[in-house]
Amino acid sequence: MRLKSFYAKSVAEAMRMVRVSLGGDAIIVATREEDGGVRLTAAIEEDDNPRMPSARGGRMRTSQPAEDAVDVAQEVTDALHRHGTPAAIAEKMVNAIVGLDTDDPVKALGAALDSVFTFHPLGEGRFERPLMLVGPPGVGKTLAVAKLAARAVFGNRSIGIITTDTVRAGGVEQLAAFTRLMKLRLVTVEDPAALADAIDVNQGVEQIVIDSAGRNPFNAEDMAELRCLLAANPVEPVLVLPAGIDAVEATEMSTLFRAMGVRRILVTRLDLTRRFGSMLAAVYESQLDFSDMSNTPRVANGLAPLNSELLARLMMPDQERGPRTSRQTGTHS
Ligand SMILES: Nc1nc2c(ncn2[C@@H]2O[C@H](COP(=O)(O)OP(=O)(O)OP(=O)(O)O)[C@@H](O)[C@H]2O)c(=O)[nH]1
Ligand SMILES: [Mg+2]
């Protein structure tokens, strides 16, 4: 039996995700309210000997002509391989699309991503809790705070911006330059108690976003400080991490931040990354949910809610114009 949980704003949407990902035979085993939405856990009985389509010449059980089905599985397998996805994760994902009724490789990859990962964007409405962007130094936390601020302002949402990054020279000034431009007030706090007051000051606004100092996850003192800050305040820490770093490093970092209470990851620098396998490995191993993604250094745009279709499109840019119409042979015409 395989269990997988799905988060959505409504039960109907979560049920749709269950059907797409696990098929009509899935059984709902748990339902709970979470962050203004609902999380369903569904179970499906698995074949004792699931057949993994191999990269070359594997066969799929499908209602479609076998040749099309093989092509789709093969293209998904090839894409995962090109991205450097660890074999065990790729195998799990390809197994999940056995029997899927589509000849569109992007759609198939989207379904495969959905079967293994949970997508839980930050959302554009009222936040349940203030969000604190946390992560190692230089990963794009402050830029992501500025992007969230811009998104709120453009969407006519009230937003309160707080920074706890008073240690690094220029930490506050970098964000102050953005908030001045957007005519937002920036509240600077030096200690956990002051953070609680800054959150109180912002009560009534729809979104509160907190920038934080870069923390080295392998440094016990850095992480103890972060733990202290989080323990004293009802905030949700969201991990910010760039795509494209080494898979083992990224996995260790994500796992250490998860131990601090992080459940969602905001991935940056997708514009600078061609291979997403290490990001997939880190998110899979540390059991985080994908939230949003950043793919430009510009503040005004480039922060998008991440979902399986978007991630699949980013992973298969050559398929952007739609499914392949004839089988590619590797020769150029
Ligand atoms: N191309 C590109 N650059 C990015 C992206 N996100 C962040 N950056 C750049 O990465 C650099 C670091 O970004 P910051 O937002 O300052 O990173 P930080 O995590 O706040 O850094 P510290 O506060 O020093 O820990 C800046 O030059 C950003 O413009 C992205 O998605 N794409
Ligand atoms: Mg910063």
Coordinates of C-alpha atoms in Angstrom, one line a residue, residues 134-310:
V134 CA 15.1 31.3 6.3
G135 CA 18.1 29.6 4.7
P136 CA 21.8 29.8 4.2
P137 CA 23.5 33.0 3.3
G138 CA 23.1 34.5 -0.2
V139 CA 20.3 32.2 -1.4
G140 CA 17.8 34.9 -2.3
K141 CA 15.8 35.4 0.9
T142 CA 15.8 39.2 0.8
L143 CA 15.0 39.3 -2.9
A144 CA 12.1 36.9 -2.3
V145 CA 10.8 39.2 0.5
A146 CA 11.0 42.1 -1.9
K147 CA 9.2 40.1 -4.6
L148 CA 6.4 39.1 -2.1
A149 CA 6.1 42.7 -1.1
A150 CA 5.8 43.8 -4.8
R151 CA 3.2 41.0 -5.5
A152 CA 1.1 42.2 -2.5
V153 CA 1.3 45.8 -3.5
F154 CA 0.4 45.1 -7.2
G155 CA -2.5 42.8 -5.9
N156 CA -3.8 45.5 -3.5
R157 CA -3.0 43.4 -0.5
S158 CA -1.8 44.9 2.8
I159 CA 1.6 43.7 3.8
G160 CA 3.9 44.2 6.7
I161 CA 7.7 43.7 6.2
I162 CA 10.0 42.9 9.1
T163 CA 13.7 42.1 9.0
T164 CA 15.7 40.3 11.7
D165 CA 18.9 40.6 9.6
T166 CA 20.6 43.2 11.7
V167 CA 23.9 41.3 12.0
R168 CA 25.3 41.5 8.4
A169 CA 26.5 44.9 7.3
G170 CA 24.0 46.3 4.8
G171 CA 21.4 43.6 5.6
V172 CA 18.7 46.1 6.6
E173 CA 19.7 48.8 4.0
Q174 CA 19.3 46.3 1.1
L175 CA 15.6 45.7 2.0
A176 CA 15.0 49.3 3.1
A177 CA 15.9 50.4 -0.5
F178 CA 13.1 48.1 -1.8
T179 CA 10.5 49.1 0.8
R180 CA 11.2 52.9 0.3
L181 CA 10.5 52.4 -3.4
M182 CA 7.2 50.6 -2.7
K183 CA 6.3 53.1 0.1
L184 CA 6.1 50.3 2.7
R185 CA 7.3 50.6 6.3
L186 CA 10.2 48.3 7.2
V187 CA 10.3 47.2 10.9
T188 CA 13.7 46.1 12.1
V189 CA 14.0 43.8 15.1
E190 CA 17.1 42.7 17.1
D191 CA 15.8 39.9 19.3
P192 CA 13.0 37.3 19.6
A193 CA 10.9 39.5 22.0
A194 CA 11.1 42.4 19.6
L195 CA 9.9 40.2 16.8
A196 CA 6.7 39.4 18.7
D197 CA 6.1 43.1 19.1
A198 CA 6.8 43.8 15.4
I199 CA 4.2 41.1 14.5
D200 CA 1.7 42.8 17.0
V201 CA 2.3 46.2 15.4
N202 CA 1.4 44.7 12.0
Q203 CA -1.8 43.0 13.3
G204 CA -4.7 43.5 10.8
V205 CA -2.5 43.4 7.7
E206 CA -3.2 40.4 5.4
Q207 CA 0.4 39.3 5.0
I208 CA 3.4 39.6 7.2
V209 CA 6.7 38.6 5.7
I210 CA 10.0 38.5 7.7
D211 CA 13.5 38.5 6.3
S212 CA 16.1 36.7 8.3
A213 CA 19.9 36.6 8.4
G214 CA 21.6 33.8 6.5
R215 CA 22.2 30.8 8.7
N216 CA 24.8 28.1 8.1
P217 CA 22.9 24.9 8.7
F218 CA 26.1 23.1 9.7
N219 CA 26.9 25.6 12.4
A220 CA 25.2 24.7 15.8
E221 CA 25.3 28.3 17.1
D222 CA 23.6 29.7 14.0
M223 CA 20.9 27.1 14.2
A224 CA 20.4 27.5 17.9
E225 CA 19.7 31.2 17.3
L226 CA 17.2 30.4 14.7
R227 CA 15.5 27.8 16.9
C228 CA 15.2 30.4 19.6
L229 CA 13.7 33.0 17.2
L230 CA 11.2 30.5 15.9
A231 CA 10.2 29.1 19.3
A232 CA 9.3 32.5 20.6
N233 CA 7.1 33.5 17.7
P234 CA 4.1 32.0 15.9
V235 CA 5.7 32.3 12.4
E236 CA 6.0 29.8 9.6
P237 CA 9.6 29.4 8.5
V238 CA 9.9 28.9 4.7
L239 CA 13.2 27.6 3.4
V240 CA 14.8 29.5 0.5
L241 CA 17.3 27.5 -1.5
P242 CA 18.7 27.9 -5.0
A243 CA 18.2 25.1 -7.5
G244 CA 21.4 23.6 -9.0
I245 CA 23.5 23.1 -6.0
D246 CA 25.0 19.7 -5.2
A247 CA 22.3 17.1 -4.4
V248 CA 23.8 15.8 -1.2
E249 CA 24.6 19.3 0.1
A250 CA 21.0 20.5 -0.7
T251 CA 19.5 17.4 0.9
E252 CA 21.5 17.9 4.1
M253 CA 20.7 21.5 4.3
S254 CA 17.0 20.9 3.7
T255 CA 16.9 18.2 6.3
L256 CA 18.5 20.4 8.9
F257 CA 16.1 23.2 8.2
R258 CA 13.2 20.8 8.3
A259 CA 14.3 19.9 11.9
M260 CA 13.8 23.6 12.7
G261 CA 10.1 23.3 11.7
V262 CA 10.4 24.2 8.0
R263 CA 7.7 22.4 5.8
R264 CA 7.8 24.4 2.6
I265 CA 10.6 25.4 0.2
L266 CA 10.8 28.4 -2.1
V267 CA 13.3 27.6 -4.9
T268 CA 15.4 30.4 -6.4
R269 CA 17.6 30.9 -9.4
L270 CA 15.7 28.6 -11.7
D271 CA 16.8 30.9 -14.5
L272 CA 20.4 30.0 -13.8
T273 CA 19.8 26.3 -13.6
R274 CA 19.5 23.7 -16.3
R275 CA 19.5 20.5 -14.2
F276 CA 16.8 20.2 -11.5
G277 CA 17.7 16.7 -10.2
S278 CA 19.5 18.0 -7.1
M279 CA 16.5 20.1 -6.2
L280 CA 14.1 17.2 -6.7
A281 CA 16.4 15.0 -4.5
A282 CA 16.6 17.5 -1.7
V283 CA 12.9 18.2 -1.6
Y284 CA 12.1 14.4 -1.8
E285 CA 14.5 13.4 0.9
S286 CA 13.7 16.2 3.3
Q287 CA 9.9 15.7 2.7
L288 CA 9.2 19.4 2.1
D289 CA 6.4 20.8 0.0
F290 CA 7.2 23.0 -2.9
S291 CA 5.8 26.5 -2.5
D292 CA 6.9 29.2 -5.0
M293 CA 9.8 29.7 -7.3
S294 CA 12.0 32.6 -8.4
N295 CA 13.5 32.8 -11.8
T296 CA 14.8 36.3 -12.2
P297 CA 16.8 38.8 -10.2
R298 CA 14.2 41.5 -11.0
V299 CA 11.8 42.4 -8.2
A300 CA 8.7 43.2 -10.2
N301 CA 8.1 39.7 -11.4
G302 CA 9.5 36.2 -11.4
L303 CA 8.0 34.8 -8.2
A304 CA 5.4 32.2 -9.3
P305 CA 3.4 29.6 -7.4
L306 CA 5.0 26.3 -8.3
N307 CA 2.8 23.4 -9.4
S308 CA 3.5 20.2 -11.2
E309 CA 2.5 21.5 -14.6
L310 CA 4.8 24.5 -14.4

